[in-house]
PDB file of C-alpha atoms in Angstrom:
ATOM      1  CA  MET N 219      13.242  14.938  34.625  1.00 75.00           C
ATOM      2  CA  PRO N 220      16.524  16.650  33.833  1.00 75.00           C
ATOM      3  CA  GLN N 221      17.383  14.118  31.143  1.00 76.00           C
ATOM      4  CA  LEU N 222      14.628  15.527  28.974  1.00 78.00           C
ATOM      5  CA  ASP N 223      16.074  19.016  28.962  1.00 77.00           C
ATOM      6  CA  THR N 224      17.109  19.241  25.338  1.00 78.00           C
ATOM      7  CA  SER N 225      19.386  22.242  25.706  1.00 80.00           C
ATOM      8  CA  THR N 226      22.331  20.034  26.624  1.00 81.00           C
ATOM      9  CA  TRP N 227      21.600  17.289  24.138  1.00 84.00           C
ATOM     10  CA  PHE N 228      23.732  18.836  21.404  1.00 86.00           C
ATOM     11  CA  THR N 229      26.831  19.105  23.594  1.00 84.00           C
ATOM     12  CA  THR N 230      26.484  15.579  24.923  1.00 85.00           C
ATOM     13  CA  ILE N 231      25.950  13.987  21.523  1.00 87.00           C
ATOM     14  CA  MET N 232      28.702  15.982  19.868  1.00 87.00           C
ATOM     15  CA  THR N 233      31.163  14.964  22.552  1.00 85.00           C
ATOM     16  CA  MET N 234      30.170  11.332  22.510  1.00 84.00           C
ATOM     17  CA  LEU N 235      30.517  10.922  18.762  1.00 87.00           C
ATOM     18  CA  PRO N 236      34.266  11.620  18.468  1.00 85.00           C
ATOM     19  CA  THR N 237      34.928   9.851  21.762  1.00 82.00           C
ATOM     20  CA  LEU N 238      33.293   6.659  20.719  1.00 81.00           C
ATOM     21  CA  TYR N 239      34.015   6.586  17.025  1.00 84.00           C
ATOM     22  CA  LEU N 240      37.425   8.219  16.922  1.00 90.00           C
ATOM     23  CA  ILE N 241      39.379   8.158  20.131  1.00 92.00           C
ATOM     24  CA  MET N 242      38.265   4.810  21.516  1.00 91.00           C
ATOM     25  CA  GLN N 243      38.823   3.089  18.196  1.00 92.00           C
ATOM     26  CA  LEU N 244      42.243   4.672  17.752  1.00 92.00           C
ATOM     27  CA  LYS N 245      43.204   3.515  21.226  1.00 90.00           C
ATOM     28  CA  LEU N 246      42.103  -0.022  20.501  1.00 90.00           C
ATOM     29  CA  LEU N 247      43.890  -0.019  17.147  1.00 90.00           C
ATOM     30  CA  ASN N 248      47.146   1.084  18.736  1.00 89.00           C
ATOM     31  CA  THR N 249      47.352  -1.809  21.164  1.00 87.00           C
ATOM     32  CA  ASN N 250      49.516  -4.480  19.622  1.00 82.00           C
ATOM     33  CA  HIS N 251      48.595  -8.026  20.423  1.00 82.00           C
ATOM     34  CA  TYR N 252      51.800  -9.981  20.139  1.00 80.00           C
ATOM     35  CA  GLN N 253      51.735 -13.699  19.584  1.00 77.00           C
ATOM     36  CA  PRO N 254      53.872 -15.777  21.944  1.00 75.00           C
ATOM     37  CA  PRO N 255      57.168 -16.516  20.238  1.00 76.00           C
ATOM     38  CA  LEU N 256      57.222 -19.823  18.337  1.00 78.00           C
ATOM     39  CA  THR N 257      60.097 -22.174  19.041  1.00 73.00           C
ATOM     40  CA  LYS N 258      62.305 -22.897  16.043  1.00 72.00           C
ATOM     41  CA  ASN N 259      62.765 -26.506  14.996  1.00 68.00           C
ATOM     42  CA  SER N 260      66.496 -27.063  15.412  1.00 66.00           C
ATOM     43  CA  ASN N 261      66.676 -30.761  14.552  1.00 63.00           C
ATOM     44  CA  LEU N 262      68.472 -30.361  11.248  1.00 62.00           C
ATOM     45  CA  GLN N 263      72.170 -29.822  11.534  1.00 62.00           C
ATOM     46  CA  SER N 264      73.399 -27.780   8.619  1.00 62.00           C
ATOM     47  CA  HIS N 265      76.685 -28.988   7.310  1.00 60.00           C
ATOM     48  CA  ASN N 266      78.972 -27.058   5.024  1.00 60.00           C
ATOM     49  CA  THR N 267      81.188 -29.864   3.760  1.00 58.00           C
ATOM     50  CA  HIS N 268      82.926 -29.151   0.507  1.00 62.00           C
ATOM     51  CA  TRP N 269      83.053 -32.734  -0.792  1.00 62.00           C
ATOM     52  CA  GLN N 270      80.383 -34.275  -2.954  1.00 57.00           C
ATOM     53  CA  PRO N 271      77.107 -35.004  -1.213  1.00 57.00           C
ATOM     54  CA  LYS N 272      76.555 -38.514  -2.717  1.00 60.00           C
ATOM     55  CA  TRP N 273      78.894 -40.234  -0.348  1.00 58.00           C
ATOM     56  CA  THR N 274      78.427 -37.703   2.425  1.00 55.00           C
ATOM     57  CA  LYS N 275      75.319 -39.593   3.518  1.00 56.00           C
ATOM     58  CA  THR N 276      77.292 -42.604   4.662  1.00 56.00           C
ATOM     59  CA  CYS N 277      80.154 -40.616   6.056  1.00 55.00           C
ATOM     60  CA  LEU N 278      78.156 -38.089   7.998  1.00 57.00           C
ATOM     61  CA  PRO N 279      75.145 -39.902   9.468  1.00 59.00           C
ATOM     62  CA  LEU N 280      74.559 -37.069  11.901  1.00 65.00           C
ATOM     63  CA  SER N 281      73.896 -34.648   9.071  1.00 58.00           C
ATOM     64  CA  GLN N 282      70.607 -36.340   8.152  1.00 60.00           C
ATOM     65  CA  PRO N 283      67.380 -35.168   9.820  1.00 64.00           C
ATOM     66  CA  GLN N 284      66.815 -37.000  13.090  1.00 62.00           C
ATOM     67  CA  GLN N 285      64.058 -39.557  12.961  1.00 59.00           C
TER      68      GLN N 285
ATOM     69  CA  MET P 205      12.359  16.178  47.481  1.00 54.00           C
ATOM     70  CA  ASN P 206      11.747  15.339  43.837  1.00 61.00           C
ATOM     71  CA  GLU P 207      13.982  18.145  42.691  1.00 65.00           C
ATOM     72  CA  ASN P 208      16.692  17.155  45.131  1.00 72.00           C
ATOM     73  CA  LEU P 209      16.701  13.560  44.010  1.00 73.00           C
ATOM     74  CA  PHE P 210      17.009  14.190  40.299  1.00 75.00           C
ATOM     75  CA  THR P 211      19.576  16.938  40.335  1.00 73.00           C
ATOM     76  CA  SER P 212      22.402  14.460  40.185  1.00 75.00           C
ATOM     77  CA  PHE P 213      21.271  13.544  36.664  1.00 78.00           C
ATOM     78  CA  SER P 214      21.350  17.027  35.213  1.00 77.00           C
ATOM     79  CA  THR P 215      24.412  17.721  33.108  1.00 74.00           C
ATOM     80  CA  PRO P 216      27.126  19.213  35.278  1.00 76.00           C
ATOM     81  CA  THR P 217      28.510  22.668  34.737  1.00 74.00           C
ATOM     82  CA  ILE P 218      31.618  24.230  36.170  1.00 73.00           C
ATOM     83  CA  LEU P 219      31.298  28.015  36.236  1.00 68.00           C
ATOM     84  CA  ASN P 220      28.548  27.727  33.621  1.00 65.00           C
ATOM     85  CA  GLN P 221      30.817  25.818  31.242  1.00 68.00           C
ATOM     86  CA  PRO P 222      29.650  22.332  30.303  1.00 72.00           C
ATOM     87  CA  ALA P 223      31.654  19.807  32.247  1.00 81.00           C
ATOM     88  CA  THR P 224      30.191  16.905  30.311  1.00 86.00           C
ATOM     89  CA  ILE P 225      32.910  17.231  27.672  1.00 88.00           C
ATOM     90  CA  PRO P 226      35.838  16.198  29.888  1.00 88.00           C
ATOM     91  CA  ILE P 227      33.640  13.708  31.725  1.00 89.00           C
ATOM     92  CA  ILE P 228      32.714  11.868  28.533  1.00 90.00           C
ATOM     93  CA  LEU P 229      36.302  11.989  27.313  1.00 90.00           C
ATOM     94  CA  PHE P 230      37.731  10.726  30.610  1.00 91.00           C
ATOM     95  CA  PRO P 231      37.380   6.927  30.129  1.00 90.00           C
ATOM     96  CA  THR P 232      39.611   7.099  27.090  1.00 90.00           C
ATOM     97  CA  LEU P 233      42.460   8.255  29.303  1.00 91.00           C
ATOM     98  CA  LEU P 234      42.290   5.040  31.256  1.00 91.00           C
ATOM     99  CA  ILE P 235      43.014   2.818  28.285  1.00 90.00           C
ATOM    100  CA  LEU P 236      46.713   2.232  27.928  1.00 89.00           C
ATOM    101  CA  THR P 237      48.317   1.782  24.549  1.00 88.00           C
ATOM    102  CA  SER P 238      51.891   0.722  24.173  1.00 85.00           C
ATOM    103  CA  LYS P 239      54.001  -0.804  21.458  1.00 83.00           C
ATOM    104  CA  HIS P 240      56.137  -2.968  23.731  1.00 84.00           C
ATOM    105  CA  PRO P 241      55.706  -6.748  23.533  1.00 83.00           C
ATOM    106  CA  THR P 242      55.674  -7.036  27.313  1.00 83.00           C
ATOM    107  CA  ASN P 243      53.907  -4.370  29.312  1.00 84.00           C
ATOM    108  CA  ASN P 244      53.205  -3.607  32.908  1.00 89.00           C
ATOM    109  CA  ARG P 245      50.407  -5.406  34.719  1.00 92.00           C
ATOM    110  CA  LEU P 246      47.650  -2.917  34.050  1.00 91.00           C
ATOM    111  CA  ALA P 247      48.258  -2.801  30.334  1.00 91.00           C
ATOM    112  CA  THR P 248      48.482  -6.589  30.167  1.00 90.00           C
ATOM    113  CA  ILE P 249      45.224  -6.965  32.065  1.00 92.00           C
ATOM    114  CA  GLN P 250      43.490  -4.572  29.702  1.00 91.00           C
ATOM    115  CA  GLN P 251      44.869  -6.316  26.654  1.00 90.00           C
ATOM    116  CA  ASN P 252      43.835  -9.731  27.911  1.00 91.00           C
ATOM    117  CA  LEU P 253      40.325  -8.542  28.739  1.00 91.00           C
ATOM    118  CA  THR P 254      39.997  -6.976  25.297  1.00 91.00           C
ATOM    119  CA  GLN P 255      41.103 -10.164  23.601  1.00 90.00           C
ATOM    120  CA  LEU P 256      38.794 -12.262  25.757  1.00 91.00           C
ATOM    121  CA  THR P 257      35.712 -10.196  24.966  1.00 89.00           C
ATOM    122  CA  LEU P 258      36.690 -10.007  21.327  1.00 89.00           C
ATOM    123  CA  LYS P 259      36.884 -13.762  20.992  1.00 88.00           C
ATOM    124  CA  GLN P 260      33.696 -14.269  22.985  1.00 86.00           C
ATOM    125  CA  MET P 261      31.674 -11.866  20.903  1.00 83.00           C
ATOM    126  CA  MET P 262      32.905 -12.169  17.379  1.00 82.00           C
ATOM    127  CA  THR P 263      33.356 -15.872  16.758  1.00 83.00           C
ATOM    128  CA  THR P 264      29.697 -16.381  15.845  1.00 82.00           C
ATOM    129  CA  HIS P 265      29.859 -13.938  12.970  1.00 82.00           C
ATOM    130  CA  ASN P 266      30.920 -14.603   9.412  1.00 80.00           C
ATOM    131  CA  ALA P 267      33.648 -12.609   7.722  1.00 80.00           C
ATOM    132  CA  LYS P 268      31.377  -9.723   6.830  1.00 81.00           C
ATOM    133  CA  GLY P 269      30.130  -9.360  10.377  1.00 81.00           C
ATOM    134  CA  GLN P 270      33.629  -9.502  11.785  1.00 84.00           C
ATOM    135  CA  THR P 271      34.475  -6.228  10.084  1.00 86.00           C
ATOM    136  CA  TRP P 272      32.379  -4.654  12.817  1.00 86.00           C
ATOM    137  CA  SER P 273      34.573  -6.022  15.576  1.00 86.00           C
ATOM    138  CA  LEU P 274      36.425  -2.748  16.213  1.00 89.00           C
ATOM    139  CA  MET P 275      33.159  -0.863  16.502  1.00 89.00           C
ATOM    140  CA  LEU P 276      31.638  -3.363  18.917  1.00 88.00           C
ATOM    141  CA  MET P 277      34.773  -3.595  21.048  1.00 89.00           C
ATOM    142  CA  SER P 278      35.000   0.163  21.419  1.00 90.00           C
ATOM    143  CA  LEU P 279      31.282   0.253  22.212  1.00 90.00           C
ATOM    144  CA  ILE P 280      31.441  -2.287  25.001  1.00 89.00           C
ATOM    145  CA  THR P 281      34.615  -0.747  26.432  1.00 90.00           C
ATOM    146  CA  PHE P 282      33.126   2.730  26.408  1.00 91.00           C
ATOM    147  CA  ILE P 283      29.818   1.767  28.015  1.00 90.00           C
ATOM    148  CA  ALA P 284      31.380  -0.494  30.639  1.00 89.00           C
ATOM    149  CA  MET P 285      33.979   2.071  31.721  1.00 90.00           C
ATOM    150  CA  THR P 286      31.450   4.900  31.783  1.00 90.00           C
ATOM    151  CA  ASN P 287      29.049   2.867  33.896  1.00 90.00           C
ATOM    152  CA  LEU P 288      31.728   1.736  36.325  1.00 88.00           C
ATOM    153  CA  LEU P 289      33.113   5.240  36.760  1.00 90.00           C
ATOM    154  CA  GLY P 290      29.608   6.444  37.526  1.00 88.00           C
ATOM    155  CA  LEU P 291      29.509   4.294  40.641  1.00 86.00           C
ATOM    156  CA  LEU P 292      32.009   6.553  42.378  1.00 87.00           C
ATOM    157  CA  PRO P 293      30.338   8.967  44.784  1.00 83.00           C
ATOM    158  CA  HIS P 294      29.427  12.383  43.453  1.00 84.00           C
ATOM    159  CA  SER P 295      30.280  11.422  39.897  1.00 87.00           C
ATOM    160  CA  PHE P 296      28.239  11.973  36.765  1.00 87.00           C
ATOM    161  CA  THR P 297      27.350   9.071  34.506  1.00 88.00           C
ATOM    162  CA  PRO P 298      26.890  10.092  30.881  1.00 88.00           C
ATOM    163  CA  THR P 299      24.938   6.940  30.117  1.00 88.00           C
ATOM    164  CA  THR P 300      22.061   8.229  32.229  1.00 89.00           C
ATOM    165  CA  GLN P 301      21.482  10.824  29.552  1.00 88.00           C
ATOM    166  CA  LEU P 302      18.870   9.719  27.062  1.00 90.00           C
ATOM    167  CA  SER P 303      20.512  11.912  24.449  1.00 90.00           C
ATOM    168  CA  MET P 304      23.729   9.951  24.442  1.00 90.00           C
ATOM    169  CA  ASN P 305      22.065   6.550  24.445  1.00 91.00           C
ATOM    170  CA  LEU P 306      19.776   7.500  21.582  1.00 92.00           C
ATOM    171  CA  ALA P 307      22.736   8.812  19.636  1.00 91.00           C
ATOM    172  CA  MET P 308      24.526   5.510  20.215  1.00 89.00           C
ATOM    173  CA  ALA P 309      21.610   3.202  19.515  1.00 89.00           C
ATOM    174  CA  ILE P 310      20.000   4.752  16.443  1.00 91.00           C
ATOM    175  CA  PRO P 311      23.025   4.954  14.109  1.00 90.00           C
ATOM    176  CA  LEU P 312      24.278   1.490  15.018  1.00 89.00           C
ATOM    177  CA  TRP P 313      20.871  -0.157  14.601  1.00 89.00           C
ATOM    178  CA  ALA P 314      20.258   1.741  11.369  1.00 89.00           C
ATOM    179  CA  GLY P 315      23.657   0.604  10.141  1.00 87.00           C
ATOM    180  CA  THR P 316      22.810  -3.049  10.644  1.00 86.00           C
ATOM    181  CA  VAL P 317      19.416  -2.670   8.972  1.00 85.00           C
ATOM    182  CA  VAL P 318      20.794  -0.817   5.963  1.00 86.00           C
ATOM    183  CA  LEU P 319      23.576  -3.390   5.670  1.00 84.00           C
ATOM    184  CA  GLY P 320      21.031  -6.171   5.594  1.00 83.00           C
ATOM    185  CA  LEU P 321      18.788  -4.407   3.115  1.00 82.00           C
ATOM    186  CA  ARG P 322      21.642  -3.664   0.747  1.00 82.00           C
ATOM    187  CA  SER P 323      23.467  -6.954   0.747  1.00 79.00           C
ATOM    188  CA  LYS P 324      20.793  -9.569   1.312  1.00 77.00           C
ATOM    189  CA  THR P 325      17.533  -7.788   0.549  1.00 71.00           C
ATOM    190  CA  LYS P 326      15.206 -10.738   0.309  1.00 76.00           C
ATOM    191  CA  ASN P 327      16.742 -12.463   3.282  1.00 76.00           C
ATOM    192  CA  SER P 328      16.501  -9.460   5.580  1.00 73.00           C
ATOM    193  CA  LEU P 329      12.934  -8.743   4.520  1.00 75.00           C
ATOM    194  CA  ALA P 330      12.080 -12.373   5.163  1.00 74.00           C
ATOM    195  CA  HIS P 331      12.852 -11.840   8.823  1.00 72.00           C
ATOM    196  CA  LEU P 332       9.653  -9.845   8.973  1.00 69.00           C
ATOM    197  CA  LEU P 333       7.552 -12.985   8.753  1.00 71.00           C
ATOM    198  CA  PRO P 334       8.102 -15.936  11.096  1.00 72.00           C
ATOM    199  CA  GLN P 335       7.980 -19.381   9.619  1.00 75.00           C
ATOM    200  CA  GLY P 336       4.810 -21.387   9.518  1.00 73.00           C
ATOM    201  CA  THR P 337       2.232 -18.666   9.959  1.00 73.00           C
ATOM    202  CA  PRO P 338      -1.246 -19.422   8.577  1.00 80.00           C
ATOM    203  CA  THR P 339      -1.996 -17.444   5.402  1.00 81.00           C
ATOM    204  CA  PRO P 340      -4.815 -15.146   6.651  1.00 83.00           C
ATOM    205  CA  LEU P 341      -2.598 -13.845   9.436  1.00 82.00           C
ATOM    206  CA  ILE P 342       0.225 -12.725   7.162  1.00 83.00           C
ATOM    207  CA  PRO P 343      -0.598  -9.001   6.676  1.00 84.00           C
ATOM    208  CA  MET P 344      -1.168  -8.415  10.355  1.00 86.00           C
ATOM    209  CA  LEU P 345       1.992 -10.254  11.301  1.00 85.00           C
ATOM    210  CA  VAL P 346       4.093  -8.242   8.865  1.00 85.00           C
ATOM    211  CA  VAL P 347       2.824  -5.053  10.491  1.00 87.00           C
ATOM    212  CA  ILE P 348       3.598  -6.380  13.942  1.00 88.00           C
ATOM    213  CA  GLU P 349       7.092  -7.470  12.990  1.00 85.00           C
ATOM    214  CA  THR P 350       7.786  -4.109  11.327  1.00 87.00           C
ATOM    215  CA  ILE P 351       6.751  -2.284  14.471  1.00 91.00           C
ATOM    216  CA  SER P 352       8.937  -4.509  16.598  1.00 88.00           C
ATOM    217  CA  LEU P 353      11.832  -3.822  14.234  1.00 87.00           C
ATOM    218  CA  LEU P 354      11.328  -0.069  14.403  1.00 91.00           C
ATOM    219  CA  ILE P 355      11.164  -0.098  18.162  1.00 92.00           C
ATOM    220  CA  GLN P 356      14.553  -1.786  18.587  1.00 88.00           C
ATOM    221  CA  PRO P 357      16.703   1.406  18.787  1.00 89.00           C
ATOM    222  CA  MET P 358      14.275   3.047  21.196  1.00 92.00           C
ATOM    223  CA  ALA P 359      14.304  -0.036  23.377  1.00 90.00           C
ATOM    224  CA  LEU P 360      18.116  -0.146  23.358  1.00 87.00           C
ATOM    225  CA  ALA P 361      18.461   3.486  24.405  1.00 90.00           C
ATOM    226  CA  VAL P 362      15.709   3.514  26.999  1.00 91.00           C
ATOM    227  CA  ARG P 363      16.851   0.191  28.491  1.00 88.00           C
ATOM    228  CA  LEU P 364      20.328   1.499  29.180  1.00 89.00           C
ATOM    229  CA  THR P 365      19.130   4.868  30.472  1.00 89.00           C
ATOM    230  CA  ALA P 366      16.453   3.476  32.728  1.00 90.00           C
ATOM    231  CA  ASN P 367      18.586   0.729  34.242  1.00 88.00           C
ATOM    232  CA  ILE P 368      21.498   2.957  35.167  1.00 88.00           C
ATOM    233  CA  THR P 369      19.271   5.810  36.340  1.00 89.00           C
ATOM    234  CA  ALA P 370      17.168   3.503  38.482  1.00 89.00           C
ATOM    235  CA  GLY P 371      20.208   1.988  40.123  1.00 87.00           C
ATOM    236  CA  HIS P 372      21.730   5.350  40.950  1.00 88.00           C
ATOM    237  CA  LEU P 373      18.400   6.611  42.256  1.00 88.00           C
ATOM    238  CA  LEU P 374      18.023   3.599  44.527  1.00 86.00           C
ATOM    239  CA  MET P 375      21.459   4.135  45.983  1.00 85.00           C
ATOM    240  CA  HIS P 376      20.711   7.823  46.605  1.00 85.00           C
ATOM    241  CA  LEU P 377      17.464   6.945  48.347  1.00 85.00           C
ATOM    242  CA  THR P 378      19.035   4.305  50.566  1.00 84.00           C
ATOM    243  CA  GLY P 379      21.833   6.662  51.471  1.00 83.00           C
ATOM    244  CA  ASN P 380      19.414   9.386  52.459  1.00 83.00           C
ATOM    245  CA  ALA P 381      17.373   6.920  54.465  1.00 83.00           C
ATOM    246  CA  MET P 382      20.498   5.787  56.299  1.00 82.00           C
ATOM    247  CA  LEU P 383      21.354   9.363  57.181  1.00 82.00           C
ATOM    248  CA  ALA P 384      17.879  10.015  58.503  1.00 81.00           C
ATOM    249  CA  LEU P 385      17.811   6.771  60.481  1.00 81.00           C
ATOM    250  CA  SER P 386      21.210   7.163  62.096  1.00 80.00           C
ATOM    251  CA  THR P 387      19.908   9.652  64.623  1.00 81.00           C
ATOM    252  CA  THR P 388      16.772   7.804  65.663  1.00 81.00           C
ATOM    253  CA  ASN P 389      17.173   4.033  65.448  1.00 77.00           C
ATOM    254  CA  PHE P 390      20.749   2.811  65.045  1.00 78.00           C
ATOM    255  CA  SER P 391      20.101  -0.875  64.410  1.00 76.00           C
ATOM    256  CA  MET P 392      18.051  -0.009  61.354  1.00 77.00           C
ATOM    257  CA  THR P 393      21.051   1.946  60.152  1.00 78.00           C
ATOM    258  CA  LEU P 394      23.140  -1.209  60.169  1.00 81.00           C
ATOM    259  CA  LEU P 395      20.485  -3.075  58.229  1.00 79.00           C
ATOM    260  CA  THR P 396      20.228  -0.265  55.738  1.00 79.00           C
ATOM    261  CA  SER P 397      23.989  -0.133  55.377  1.00 83.00           C
ATOM    262  CA  MET P 398      23.961  -3.810  54.469  1.00 83.00           C
ATOM    263  CA  LEU P 399      21.320  -3.004  51.892  1.00 82.00           C
ATOM    264  CA  LEU P 400      23.521  -0.288  50.512  1.00 81.00           C
ATOM    265  CA  ALA P 401      26.488  -2.650  50.266  1.00 87.00           C
ATOM    266  CA  LEU P 402      24.393  -5.196  48.411  1.00 81.00           C
ATOM    267  CA  LEU P 403      23.056  -2.518  46.127  1.00 82.00           C
ATOM    268  CA  THR P 404      26.580  -1.420  45.292  1.00 84.00           C
ATOM    269  CA  ILE P 405      27.550  -4.941  44.315  1.00 87.00           C
ATOM    270  CA  LEU P 406      24.392  -5.153  42.236  1.00 83.00           C
ATOM    271  CA  GLU P 407      25.228  -1.896  40.566  1.00 82.00           C
ATOM    272  CA  ILE P 408      28.661  -3.082  39.596  1.00 84.00           C
ATOM    273  CA  ALA P 409      27.085  -6.126  38.036  1.00 80.00           C
ATOM    274  CA  VAL P 410      24.434  -4.032  36.321  1.00 79.00           C
ATOM    275  CA  ALA P 411      27.021  -1.676  34.927  1.00 79.00           C
ATOM    276  CA  LEU P 412      28.870  -4.480  33.261  1.00 78.00           C
ATOM    277  CA  ILE P 413      25.785  -6.361  32.209  1.00 78.00           C
ATOM    278  CA  GLN P 414      24.163  -3.379  30.567  1.00 77.00           C
ATOM    279  CA  ALA P 415      27.230  -2.769  28.476  1.00 77.00           C
ATOM    280  CA  TYR P 416      27.208  -6.383  27.509  1.00 77.00           C
ATOM    281  CA  VAL P 417      23.543  -6.473  26.642  1.00 77.00           C
ATOM    282  CA  PHE P 418      23.733  -3.368  24.503  1.00 77.00           C
ATOM    283  CA  THR P 419      26.615  -4.689  22.521  1.00 75.00           C
ATOM    284  CA  LEU P 420      25.182  -8.168  22.309  1.00 76.00           C
ATOM    285  CA  LEU P 421      21.921  -6.957  20.884  1.00 75.00           C
ATOM    286  CA  ILE P 422      23.629  -4.889  18.262  1.00 74.00           C
ATOM    287  CA  SER P 423      25.749  -7.861  17.342  1.00 73.00           C
ATOM    288  CA  LEU P 424      22.587  -9.916  17.107  1.00 73.00           C
ATOM    289  CA  TYR P 425      21.046  -7.435  14.740  1.00 71.00           C
ATOM    290  CA  LEU P 426      24.249  -7.581  12.788  1.00 70.00           C
ATOM    291  CA  TYR P 427      24.111 -11.342  12.680  1.00 69.00           C
ATOM    292  CA  ASN P 428      20.614 -11.286  11.364  1.00 71.00           C
ATOM    293  CA  ASN P 429      21.628  -8.947   8.626  1.00 68.00           C
ATOM    294  CA  THR P 430      24.907 -10.332   7.310  1.00 66.00           C
TER     295      THR P 430
END
């Protein structure tokens, strides 16, 4: 059986070791798995009013988070 | 005829140089790596398959076992691609070589055993004795379990070699039979060609399954030892 001819065993094993442990693993490490982009919650309207916030709540009802 | 049949399993040489080196390295060329978020179809298919097998295989392990996930993923990718490429006509399959399968099985199995012995010594030694054995049987059972532990790497290597070699041999034999029958009895040729088609489908399945079984068993040994 030609598989039992040990003269080629060294070459085969020495080639397989860097292929499996080095190159294959580097290839798998270099693939980036990106997550699908998450949608941003855009319910809150940011307001940049310069008057005091304590009576802004009644004057600007739209500036509160939507319920 | 014996010599003719087995020559396809001897390591190939081109002008007396070993051609096994580029043949073993070739499957790595087929794996695409890219840094783009969206890739072409082939790269996306490969990425999705990798993620699918990763999730399927590694969810049963705890955190310590999941550090092996890169090793097991590269193992299953390498064996599956090598086996599938070997189904092309006139190609050489490195996994038919006992040398390569032994060199894959023994270090990985030894790694799982040493990991178990170092981290959970009592627990991994306790695997040597099944639960609920009657007391007089204990020494004999420990010997039997030790032997079955020591035979695991041999079984891994020889299982892969023998399955792939046997499949390739069967396809060679059927092909030769078809050639010989085509001159004498043509209807038998059609029957034999159907057999060859079925064998090819079987071989594709076997190629994938063997890769899976190899990796699954190693992950099982890992599970027992973490």
